[in-house]
């Protein structure tokens, strides 16, 4: 099949979180299956400076209609691997910036214009290059307007640009809601500004547009597919989603086992396998050393890698300050984002310098070292559409501690409720329950034979894309 993907992130060119990993590894897996894949992403500065893009050629200089003006753009393309072409929608005014969506402090003020322009650039490129896609697969709010814009362009020009559209929700908490006065930039019919269109509490919601107007909807785990149809997790869109319940499917993300594999991982100081864990010990020592801890420390090491946002339950960790103060454990956190959370974590690390360490960089290599060098991986998310880190950690022999939400439920089995098949520790998203989880981890750490059995099961888990790709193929069919 000829499949076009559109997304705002793609590993390794632009990444703020799991979206980048998921889109890159899904499209790679589809290319492996013999599909012809085109992936549209914005031409961010990082992408244009990436060595892969040095071969990029300009294929189009479209004039994009943005309300009452036309804005010029440039479309570049390169092919990082067989069967997959990247198309960059470029316009320096919008994308020649350091970050995808904003500075740590706040979002860029023109994100609506940037992503309307991006979506329109995709449509114009598909039209002018006659791409004739079987499926256009959109990801998250940044591409939410694309299904509508495609159909509108088809009516306007009398062409068929794509047979079908799919919209995958990676995180319903981010909806792309902007003042309705920006809607005219889309050049879509005025009637779409109503409640049956993009309107969301008087504003324009790009996520809602994707949900209402894509032919089929997917999200990134079966559990999250159920959750987002309820008020507790739907972030105000549960009602809209429920009207499309029959078209919504939860397909668990896979992970890229070429990037995340301790037996081949070049980012680690030592490699290892389930049969020979000596390299994991080296990684642990290096992790402790790099954070100024005693490298010979014998107790449990907890690791955490995440965007610092309310979603990730960082406050629950902070609420357990006493535990880290009292117990002989270590905690390494790698995370950037919300300034207040960062400050509170910094306080914790400063007050417990021999026990807690914080790095606030975005550091891909360090994220691999935390996964490999920790004994336990902490993921106390309040909600988690899929979550990739708990899968990475299992493959790296690091036992995950996760909440009972979203994709975490679909990927971790609790050792108490299922002693023969358990791979981790599951608790509820509150501070007391996390404390119990931490204590259970300590108890497990004190039983090496049991711990090794749990670890080995995790390392042998099959988290590749085989199953999910089959699911997406069936959806496309
Ligand atoms: P989310 O997409 O909600 O952020 P996921 O678990 O799906 O959560 O994916 C997070 C991804 O982002 C993982 O690959 C993780 O290693 C990475 N990541 C998060 N924060 C950092 C950081 N500060 N440095 C490097 N990688 C990070
Ligand atoms: C989002 C979600 C995360 C998911 C990722 C990839 O960022 O927060 O849970 O793993 O998308 O689908």
Short mmCIF file of C-alpha atoms and ligand atoms in Angstrom, two decimals:
data_model
loop_
_atom_site.label_atom_id
_atom_site.label_comp_id
_atom_site.label_asym_id
_atom_site.label_seq_id
_atom_site.Cartn_x
_atom_site.Cartn_y
_atom_site.Cartn_z
CA UNK A 1 0.00 0.00 0.00
CA UNK A 2 0.96 3.60 -0.48
CA UNK A 3 0.77 5.19 2.95
CA UNK A 4 1.39 8.81 3.85
CA UNK A 5 2.10 9.68 7.49
CA UNK A 6 2.08 13.19 8.91
CA UNK A 7 3.49 14.01 12.34
CA UNK A 8 5.24 16.76 14.24
CA UNK A 9 8.03 14.50 15.57
CA UNK A 10 10.20 11.74 14.14
CA UNK A 11 13.19 10.12 15.88
CA UNK A 12 16.07 11.02 15.48
CA UNK A 13 15.24 14.33 13.76
CA UNK A 14 12.92 15.92 16.30
CA UNK A 15 11.85 14.40 19.58
CA UNK A 16 10.14 15.73 22.67
CA UNK A 17 8.75 12.37 23.80
CA UNK A 18 7.41 9.02 22.76
CA UNK A 19 5.57 10.37 19.70
CA UNK A 20 8.89 10.64 17.86
CA UNK A 21 9.89 7.08 18.70
CA UNK A 22 6.45 5.68 17.91
CA UNK A 23 6.07 7.37 14.51
CA UNK A 24 9.60 6.52 13.41
CA UNK A 25 9.40 2.91 14.46
CA UNK A 26 5.87 2.31 13.13
CA UNK A 27 6.71 3.77 9.71
CA UNK A 28 9.98 1.80 9.63
CA UNK A 29 8.12 -1.40 10.43
CA UNK A 30 5.57 -0.67 7.69
CA UNK A 31 8.42 -0.08 5.21
CA UNK A 32 9.91 -3.43 6.28
CA UNK A 33 6.60 -5.02 5.37
CA UNK A 34 6.98 -3.72 1.82
CA UNK A 35 4.63 -0.73 1.96
CA UNK A 36 5.58 2.48 0.22
CA UNK A 37 5.87 5.07 2.98
CA UNK A 38 6.06 8.86 2.81
CA UNK A 39 6.39 10.72 6.10
CA UNK A 40 5.72 14.44 6.31
CA UNK A 41 7.30 16.40 9.14
CA UNK A 42 7.98 20.11 9.59
CA UNK A 43 11.36 21.28 8.32
CA UNK A 44 12.69 22.22 11.76
CA UNK A 45 16.23 23.55 12.09
CA UNK A 46 17.37 20.30 13.76
CA UNK A 47 16.14 18.20 10.88
CA UNK A 48 17.76 20.35 8.23
CA UNK A 49 21.04 20.21 10.15
CA UNK A 50 20.90 16.43 10.60
CA UNK A 51 23.43 14.53 8.43
CA UNK A 52 20.62 12.45 6.86
CA UNK A 53 19.13 15.65 5.42
CA UNK A 54 22.36 16.72 3.72
CA UNK A 55 21.12 14.87 0.63
CA UNK A 56 17.68 16.49 0.74
CA UNK A 57 16.44 17.91 -2.55
CA UNK A 58 13.81 20.57 -3.08
CA UNK A 59 10.83 19.14 -4.92
CA UNK A 60 8.36 21.98 -4.66
CA UNK A 61 8.01 25.64 -3.75
CA UNK A 62 4.29 25.87 -3.08
CA UNK A 63 2.31 28.98 -2.28
CA UNK A 64 0.10 28.03 0.64
CA UNK A 65 -3.22 29.81 1.07
CA UNK A 66 -3.50 30.93 4.70
CA UNK A 67 -6.77 32.85 4.92
CA UNK A 68 -6.44 36.00 2.88
CA UNK A 69 -2.74 35.67 2.10
CA UNK A 70 -0.52 33.21 0.31
CA UNK A 71 2.65 32.12 2.10
CA UNK A 72 5.53 30.56 0.29
CA UNK A 73 7.00 27.31 1.45
CA UNK A 74 9.55 24.81 0.34
CA UNK A 75 9.24 21.05 0.28
CA UNK A 76 12.39 18.98 0.58
CA UNK A 77 12.74 15.26 0.51
CA UNK A 78 15.27 12.58 1.35
CA UNK A 79 15.18 8.88 1.96
CA UNK A 80 16.85 7.61 5.16
CA UNK A 81 16.08 3.98 4.32
CA UNK A 82 14.54 1.73 1.67
CA UNK A 83 10.84 2.16 1.18
CA UNK A 84 10.60 5.35 3.23
CA UNK A 85 10.81 8.96 2.13
CA UNK A 86 10.77 11.94 4.43
CA UNK A 87 9.11 15.13 3.17
CA UNK A 88 9.96 18.32 5.00
CA UNK A 89 7.50 21.19 4.90
CA UNK A 90 9.79 24.20 5.30
CA UNK A 91 9.23 27.83 6.02
CA UNK A 92 11.88 29.51 8.13
CA UNK A 93 9.43 31.88 9.77
CA UNK A 94 7.65 28.86 11.32
CA UNK A 95 10.18 26.10 11.69
CA UNK A 96 13.69 27.53 11.84
CA UNK A 97 13.64 27.32 15.63
CA UNK A 98 15.30 25.32 18.34
CA UNK A 99 12.22 23.51 19.61
CA UNK A 100 9.14 21.84 18.25
CA UNK A 101 6.43 23.62 20.22
CA UNK A 102 7.99 26.24 22.44
CA UNK A 103 10.58 27.09 25.00
CA UNK A 104 10.54 25.27 28.34
CA UNK A 105 8.57 28.18 29.76
CA UNK A 106 5.79 28.51 27.25
CA UNK A 107 4.46 27.46 23.86
CA UNK A 108 5.25 29.48 20.76
CA UNK A 109 2.45 31.96 20.19
CA UNK A 110 1.94 31.04 16.55
CA UNK A 111 1.58 27.26 16.91
CA UNK A 112 -1.84 27.33 15.27
CA UNK A 113 -0.43 29.08 12.22
CA UNK A 114 2.57 26.79 12.14
CA UNK A 115 0.54 23.60 12.12
CA UNK A 116 -2.23 24.88 9.84
CA UNK A 117 0.57 25.75 7.43
CA UNK A 118 2.13 22.33 7.90
CA UNK A 119 -1.13 20.48 7.19
CA UNK A 120 -1.85 22.62 4.17
CA UNK A 121 1.68 22.02 2.95
CA UNK A 122 1.04 18.26 3.14
CA UNK A 123 -2.17 18.60 1.12
CA UNK A 124 -0.57 20.80 -1.55
CA UNK A 125 2.40 18.46 -1.88
CA UNK A 126 0.19 15.40 -2.19
CA UNK A 127 -1.88 17.19 -4.82
CA UNK A 128 0.92 18.67 -6.90
CA UNK A 129 3.11 15.57 -6.77
CA UNK A 130 0.07 13.35 -7.42
CA UNK A 131 0.85 11.04 -4.57
CA UNK A 132 -2.46 9.11 -4.72
CA UNK A 133 -2.20 7.62 -1.27
CA UNK A 134 -4.22 4.62 -0.18
CA UNK A 135 -4.14 5.95 3.36
CA UNK A 136 -3.15 9.19 5.01
CA UNK A 137 -2.26 8.50 8.63
CA UNK A 138 -2.24 11.53 10.93
CA UNK A 139 -0.78 11.68 14.43
CA UNK A 140 -2.01 13.92 17.28
CA UNK A 141 -3.47 17.42 17.23
CA UNK A 142 -0.76 18.96 15.06
CA UNK A 143 -2.21 17.00 12.13
CA UNK A 144 -5.83 16.99 13.29
CA UNK A 145 -7.00 19.33 10.54
CA UNK A 146 -5.43 17.24 7.81
CA UNK A 147 -8.37 14.87 7.09
CA UNK A 148 -10.70 17.87 6.70
CA UNK A 149 -8.24 19.84 4.59
CA UNK A 150 -7.72 16.83 2.31
CA UNK A 151 -11.42 16.35 1.68
CA UNK A 152 -11.90 20.05 1.16
CA UNK A 153 -9.08 20.18 -1.42
CA UNK A 154 -10.56 17.16 -3.18
CA UNK A 155 -13.90 18.94 -3.53
CA UNK A 156 -12.24 22.09 -4.69
CA UNK A 157 -10.01 20.50 -7.32
CA UNK A 158 -12.09 17.44 -8.21
CA UNK A 159 -9.15 15.11 -7.50
CA UNK A 160 -8.92 12.13 -5.18
CA UNK A 161 -5.88 12.73 -2.98
CA UNK A 162 -6.28 9.86 -0.55
CA UNK A 163 -8.64 6.92 -0.33
CA UNK A 164 -8.86 6.93 3.45
CA UNK A 165 -7.64 8.75 6.52
CA UNK A 166 -6.60 7.43 9.94
CA UNK A 167 -6.01 9.57 13.01
CA UNK A 168 -3.98 8.20 15.92
CA UNK A 169 -4.35 9.83 19.32
CA UNK A 170 -1.05 9.61 21.17
CA UNK A 171 -2.13 11.87 23.99
CA UNK A 172 -5.57 13.42 24.37
CA UNK A 173 -4.33 15.86 27.01
CA UNK A 174 -2.75 17.97 24.27
CA UNK A 175 -5.55 19.14 21.99
CA UNK A 176 -4.34 22.10 19.97
CA UNK A 177 -7.05 24.49 21.15
CA UNK A 178 -6.77 28.02 19.76
CA UNK A 179 -8.93 31.14 19.43
CA UNK A 180 -11.65 30.63 16.84
CA UNK A 181 -10.59 33.84 15.10
CA UNK A 182 -7.67 31.84 13.62
CA UNK A 183 -10.02 29.46 11.87
CA UNK A 184 -10.17 31.64 8.75
CA UNK A 185 -6.54 30.67 8.11
CA UNK A 186 -7.76 27.19 7.23
CA UNK A 187 -9.99 28.46 4.38
CA UNK A 188 -12.45 25.76 5.41
CA UNK A 189 -16.21 26.44 5.23
CA UNK A 190 -17.56 28.67 7.99
CA UNK A 191 -20.17 26.06 8.99
CA UNK A 192 -17.37 23.93 10.45
CA UNK A 193 -16.98 26.41 13.29
CA UNK A 194 -20.07 24.96 15.01
CA UNK A 195 -20.48 22.26 17.62
CA UNK A 196 -20.54 19.56 14.92
CA UNK A 197 -17.27 20.92 13.65
CA UNK A 198 -14.09 22.14 15.27
CA UNK A 199 -15.75 24.17 18.05
CA UNK A 200 -14.68 23.31 21.62
CA UNK A 201 -15.97 25.65 24.33
CA UNK A 202 -15.97 28.54 21.90
CA UNK A 203 -12.51 27.81 20.58
CA UNK A 204 -11.08 25.81 17.70
CA UNK A 205 -9.82 22.32 18.61
CA UNK A 206 -7.53 20.61 16.16
CA UNK A 207 -7.74 17.33 18.08
CA UNK A 208 -11.53 17.39 17.81
CA UNK A 209 -11.24 17.96 14.05
CA UNK A 210 -9.13 14.81 13.73
CA UNK A 211 -11.52 12.79 15.88
CA UNK A 212 -14.62 13.86 13.95
CA UNK A 213 -13.36 13.80 10.40
CA UNK A 214 -10.83 10.98 10.01
CA UNK A 215 -12.32 7.77 8.57
CA UNK A 216 -10.86 5.64 11.35
CA UNK A 217 -9.40 6.41 14.77
CA UNK A 218 -6.70 4.63 16.69
CA UNK A 219 -4.96 5.18 19.96
CA UNK A 220 -1.82 3.68 21.36
CA UNK A 221 -3.07 1.02 23.77
CA UNK A 222 -6.29 -0.98 24.28
CA UNK A 223 -6.67 0.28 27.84
CA UNK A 224 -6.33 3.95 26.84
CA UNK A 225 -8.91 3.40 24.07
CA UNK A 226 -11.40 2.51 26.81
CA UNK A 227 -10.27 5.24 29.21
CA UNK A 228 -10.56 8.18 26.81
CA UNK A 229 -14.23 7.44 26.31
CA UNK A 230 -14.80 8.25 30.00
CA UNK A 231 -14.91 11.69 31.67
CA UNK A 232 -11.98 10.82 33.94
CA UNK A 233 -9.54 10.50 31.04
CA UNK A 234 -11.24 12.06 28.01
CA UNK A 235 -10.13 15.64 28.79
CA UNK A 236 -13.53 16.93 27.65
CA UNK A 237 -13.53 14.96 24.39
CA UNK A 238 -14.97 11.73 25.83
CA UNK A 239 -18.46 12.59 24.57
CA UNK A 240 -17.19 13.28 21.06
CA UNK A 241 -15.13 10.09 21.12
CA UNK A 242 -18.04 8.02 22.32
CA UNK A 243 -19.95 9.03 19.18
CA UNK A 244 -17.13 7.43 17.21
CA UNK A 245 -16.56 4.48 19.53
CA UNK A 246 -17.13 1.96 16.72
CA UNK A 247 -14.38 3.51 14.62
CA UNK A 248 -11.85 3.67 17.46
CA UNK A 249 -9.31 0.94 18.10
CA UNK A 250 -6.49 0.66 20.66
CA UNK A 251 -3.29 -0.70 19.12
CA UNK A 252 -0.37 -1.05 21.49
CA UNK A 253 2.79 0.68 20.25
CA UNK A 254 5.79 -1.46 19.61
CA UNK A 255 9.36 -0.42 20.33
CA UNK A 256 12.28 -0.17 17.93
CA UNK A 257 14.40 -3.14 18.93
CA UNK A 258 17.26 -1.88 16.75
CA UNK A 259 17.55 1.24 18.93
CA UNK A 260 16.49 -0.27 22.26
CA UNK A 261 18.40 -3.49 22.75
CA UNK A 262 21.02 -3.93 25.51
CA UNK A 263 22.86 -6.53 23.42
CA UNK A 264 23.67 -4.04 20.66
CA UNK A 265 23.25 -0.61 22.30
CA UNK A 266 26.24 1.56 21.33
CA UNK A 267 25.18 4.29 23.77
CA UNK A 268 25.99 2.07 26.76
CA UNK A 269 29.41 1.64 28.37
CA UNK A 270 28.85 -2.14 28.22
CA UNK A 271 26.41 -4.41 26.43
CA UNK A 272 24.62 -7.38 27.95
CA UNK A 273 22.04 -10.11 27.46
CA UNK A 274 19.68 -12.03 29.69
CA UNK A 275 22.25 -14.83 29.87
CA UNK A 276 25.14 -12.60 30.78
CA UNK A 277 24.31 -9.60 32.91
CA UNK A 278 27.87 -8.50 33.67
CA UNK A 279 27.47 -5.52 31.34
CA UNK A 280 24.41 -4.37 33.27
CA UNK A 281 26.54 -4.22 36.40
CA UNK A 282 29.01 -2.00 34.51
CA UNK A 283 26.18 0.27 33.43
CA UNK A 284 24.96 0.50 37.01
CA UNK A 285 28.40 1.43 38.29
CA UNK A 286 28.75 4.04 35.56
CA UNK A 287 25.31 5.48 36.28
CA UNK A 288 26.16 5.86 39.98
CA UNK A 289 29.58 7.31 39.22
CA UNK A 290 28.24 9.82 36.73
CA UNK A 291 25.81 11.11 39.36
CA UNK A 292 28.41 11.48 42.07
CA UNK A 293 27.23 8.49 44.09
CA UNK A 294 29.39 5.82 45.65
CA UNK A 295 29.89 3.42 42.73
CA UNK A 296 30.10 0.45 45.12
CA UNK A 297 26.60 1.12 46.51
CA UNK A 298 24.83 -2.19 47.04
CA UNK A 299 21.18 -1.21 47.56
CA UNK A 300 18.42 -0.60 45.04
CA UNK A 301 18.76 2.11 42.39
CA UNK A 302 15.56 3.69 41.06
CA UNK A 303 15.62 5.45 37.69
CA UNK A 304 13.15 7.81 36.07
CA UNK A 305 13.21 9.39 32.59
CA UNK A 306 10.33 11.61 31.58
CA UNK A 307 9.01 14.94 30.47
CA UNK A 308 8.39 16.89 33.66
CA UNK A 309 4.63 17.38 33.45
CA UNK A 310 1.69 16.62 35.71
CA UNK A 311 0.99 13.50 33.57
CA UNK A 312 4.10 11.74 34.83
CA UNK A 313 3.22 11.83 38.52
CA UNK A 314 6.41 13.59 39.58
CA UNK A 315 4.43 15.10 42.47
CA UNK A 316 3.84 11.59 43.84
CA UNK A 317 7.58 11.05 44.00
CA UNK A 318 8.01 14.43 45.71
CA UNK A 319 5.32 13.47 48.22
CA UNK A 320 7.50 10.49 49.18
CA UNK A 321 10.47 12.59 50.16
CA UNK A 322 10.60 10.87 53.58
CA UNK A 323 11.05 7.48 51.97
CA UNK A 324 14.15 8.62 50.10
CA UNK A 325 15.44 10.39 53.19
CA UNK A 326 14.97 7.36 55.43
CA UNK A 327 15.87 4.43 53.22
CA UNK A 328 19.22 3.42 51.81
CA UNK A 329 18.25 3.72 48.16
CA UNK A 330 19.32 5.88 45.20
CA UNK A 331 17.14 7.79 42.76
CA UNK A 332 18.30 9.17 39.41
CA UNK A 333 15.89 11.40 37.51
CA UNK A 334 16.43 12.56 33.92
CA UNK A 335 13.75 15.00 32.89
CA UNK A 336 13.08 18.45 31.55
CA UNK A 337 9.96 20.57 31.35
CA UNK A 338 7.75 22.28 33.87
CA UNK A 339 9.81 24.83 35.81
CA UNK A 340 8.06 24.27 39.16
CA UNK A 341 8.45 20.49 39.05
CA UNK A 342 12.05 20.96 38.05
CA UNK A 343 12.63 23.27 40.99
CA UNK A 344 10.97 20.89 43.46
CA UNK A 345 13.02 17.97 42.20
CA UNK A 346 16.13 20.12 42.40
CA UNK A 347 15.27 20.84 46.06
CA UNK A 348 14.95 17.15 46.76
CA UNK A 349 18.27 16.39 45.09
CA UNK A 350 19.99 19.23 46.91
CA UNK A 351 18.68 18.17 50.29
CA UNK A 352 19.62 14.52 49.71
CA UNK A 353 22.82 14.86 47.67
CA UNK A 354 24.05 11.36 48.44
CA UNK A 355 20.79 9.74 47.42
CA UNK A 356 18.94 11.69 44.77
CA UNK A 357 20.30 13.11 41.51
CA UNK A 358 18.58 15.14 38.83
CA UNK A 359 19.64 15.91 35.24
CA UNK A 360 17.45 18.37 33.41
CA UNK A 361 18.99 17.96 29.97
CA UNK A 362 17.49 16.20 27.00
CA UNK A 363 20.09 13.53 26.70
CA UNK A 364 19.40 10.48 24.59
CA UNK A 365 22.57 8.64 25.74
CA UNK A 366 21.81 9.26 29.40
CA UNK A 367 18.26 7.98 28.91
CA UNK A 368 19.73 4.67 27.74
CA UNK A 369 22.13 4.58 30.69
CA UNK A 370 19.32 5.20 33.19
CA UNK A 371 17.30 2.39 31.61
CA UNK A 372 20.28 0.04 31.73
CA UNK A 373 21.93 1.02 35.00
CA UNK A 374 18.92 1.16 37.32
CA UNK A 375 17.43 -1.79 39.19
CA UNK A 376 13.91 -0.36 39.09
CA UNK A 377 12.26 2.08 36.70
CA UNK A 378 9.73 4.49 38.18
CA UNK A 379 6.70 5.49 36.14
CA UNK A 380 4.00 6.77 38.51
CA UNK A 381 1.93 8.32 35.69
CA UNK A 382 -1.48 9.76 36.41
CA UNK A 383 -2.42 8.75 32.88
CA UNK A 384 -0.31 7.11 30.21
CA UNK A 385 -1.62 6.56 26.66
CA UNK A 386 0.97 3.90 25.97
CA UNK A 387 4.30 4.67 27.57
CA UNK A 388 7.47 3.38 26.01
CA UNK A 389 9.89 3.59 28.92
CA UNK A 390 8.29 0.73 30.85
CA UNK A 391 8.85 -1.45 27.79
CA UNK A 392 12.41 -0.24 27.31
CA UNK A 393 13.13 -0.89 30.99
CA UNK A 394 11.86 -4.48 30.84
CA UNK A 395 14.02 -5.21 27.80
CA UNK A 396 16.97 -3.71 29.73
CA UNK A 397 16.34 -5.91 32.76
CA UNK A 398 15.12 -3.00 34.89
CA UNK A 399 11.94 -3.83 36.75
CA UNK A 400 9.19 -1.23 36.19
CA UNK A 401 7.05 0.31 38.94
CA UNK A 402 3.97 1.64 37.19
CA UNK A 403 0.47 2.92 37.91
CA UNK A 404 -2.61 1.00 36.82
CA UNK A 405 -3.45 3.26 33.88
CA UNK A 406 -3.36 3.19 30.08
CA UNK A 407 -0.69 1.29 28.25
CA UNK A 408 1.10 0.55 31.52
CA UNK A 409 -1.66 -1.95 32.32
CA UNK A 410 -1.27 -3.56 28.91
CA UNK A 411 2.50 -4.00 29.17
CA UNK A 412 3.32 -4.80 32.80
CA UNK A 413 2.07 -7.76 34.85
CA UNK A 414 2.10 -7.34 38.61
CA UNK A 415 4.27 -9.84 40.46
CA UNK A 416 1.86 -10.23 43.36
CA UNK A 417 -1.27 -10.83 41.35
CA UNK A 418 0.58 -13.10 38.92
CA UNK A 419 3.70 -14.53 40.58
CA UNK A 420 4.46 -16.92 37.72
CA UNK A 421 4.26 -14.33 34.95
CA UNK A 422 4.81 -11.01 36.77
CA UNK A 423 7.21 -8.49 35.25
CA UNK A 424 6.77 -5.47 37.49
CA UNK A 425 4.99 -3.70 40.33
CA UNK A 426 1.66 -2.00 39.76
CA UNK A 427 0.12 0.56 42.12
CA UNK A 428 -2.52 3.28 42.05
CA UNK A 429 -1.78 6.87 41.10
CA UNK A 430 -1.55 8.27 44.63
CA UNK A 431 1.34 8.89 47.02
CA UNK A 432 0.46 6.13 49.55
CA UNK A 433 0.15 3.53 46.87
CA UNK A 434 3.48 4.60 45.35
CA UNK A 435 5.05 4.22 48.79
CA UNK A 436 3.77 0.65 48.96
CA UNK A 437 5.20 0.09 45.50
CA UNK A 438 8.60 1.38 46.60
CA UNK A 439 8.51 -0.86 49.65
CA UNK A 440 7.55 -3.86 47.54
CA UNK A 441 10.50 -3.07 45.29
CA UNK A 442 12.83 -3.02 48.29
CA UNK A 443 11.48 -6.38 49.44
CA UNK A 444 11.96 -7.84 45.96
CA UNK A 445 15.49 -6.45 45.82
CA UNK A 446 16.28 -8.39 48.98
CA UNK A 447 15.34 -11.65 47.23
CA UNK A 448 17.87 -11.97 44.41
CA UNK A 449 16.56 -15.25 42.97
CA UNK A 450 13.01 -13.96 42.67
CA UNK A 451 14.22 -10.62 41.36
CA UNK A 452 16.29 -12.31 38.65
CA UNK A 453 13.30 -14.39 37.54
CA UNK A 454 11.16 -11.25 37.19
CA UNK A 455 13.98 -9.48 35.39
CA UNK A 456 14.49 -12.37 32.95
CA UNK A 457 10.80 -12.48 32.07
CA UNK A 458 10.88 -8.78 31.28
CA UNK A 459 13.98 -9.10 29.13
CA UNK A 460 12.33 -11.85 27.10
CA UNK A 461 9.16 -9.84 26.42
CA UNK A 462 8.21 -9.36 22.80
CA UNK A 463 7.56 -5.63 22.48
CA UNK A 464 8.42 -5.29 18.78
CA UNK A 465 6.06 -3.94 16.16
CA UNK A 466 4.93 -7.25 14.64
CA UNK A 467 1.56 -7.27 16.33
CA UNK A 468 0.76 -3.57 16.07
CA UNK A 469 1.79 -3.39 12.43
CA UNK A 470 -0.64 -6.24 11.71
CA UNK A 471 -3.28 -4.22 13.55
CA UNK A 472 -2.60 -1.11 11.49
CA UNK A 473 -2.59 -3.11 8.24
CA UNK A 474 -5.98 -4.54 9.12
CA UNK A 475 -7.21 -1.03 9.90
CA UNK A 476 -5.92 0.30 6.56
CA UNK A 477 -7.58 -2.62 4.73
P1 LIG B 1 5.82 10.54 26.56
O1 LIG B 1 5.70 10.35 25.11
O2 LIG B 1 4.53 10.81 27.24
O3 LIG B 1 6.85 11.55 26.91
P2 LIG B 1 6.91 7.81 26.55
O4 LIG B 1 7.27 6.88 27.65
O5 LIG B 1 6.04 7.28 25.48
O6 LIG B 1 6.29 9.13 27.21
O7 LIG B 1 8.22 8.28 25.81
C1 LIG B 1 9.15 9.15 26.36
C2 LIG B 1 10.38 9.13 25.50
O8 LIG B 1 11.08 10.35 25.71
C3 LIG B 1 11.32 8.02 25.84
O9 LIG B 1 12.03 7.62 24.70
C4 LIG B 1 12.24 8.71 26.87
O10 LIG B 1 13.47 8.07 27.00
C5 LIG B 1 12.37 10.07 26.26
N1 LIG B 1 12.75 11.15 27.18
C6 LIG B 1 11.97 11.83 28.05
N2 LIG B 1 12.68 12.78 28.70
C7 LIG B 1 13.95 12.69 28.23
C8 LIG B 1 15.17 13.41 28.50
N3 LIG B 1 15.22 14.41 29.39
N4 LIG B 1 16.29 13.04 27.82
C9 LIG B 1 16.24 12.03 26.92
N5 LIG B 1 15.13 11.34 26.62
C10 LIG B 1 13.99 11.66 27.25
C1 LIG B 2 2.46 10.22 23.97
C2 LIG B 2 2.06 9.52 25.26
C3 LIG B 2 2.85 8.26 25.54
C4 LIG B 2 2.99 7.41 24.29
C5 LIG B 2 3.57 8.24 23.17
C6 LIG B 2 3.75 7.46 21.87
O1 LIG B 2 3.50 11.09 24.12
O2 LIG B 2 2.14 10.40 26.37
O3 LIG B 2 2.21 7.50 26.55
O4 LIG B 2 3.83 6.30 24.55
O5 LIG B 2 2.73 9.32 22.89
O6 LIG B 2 2.54 6.97 21.36
#
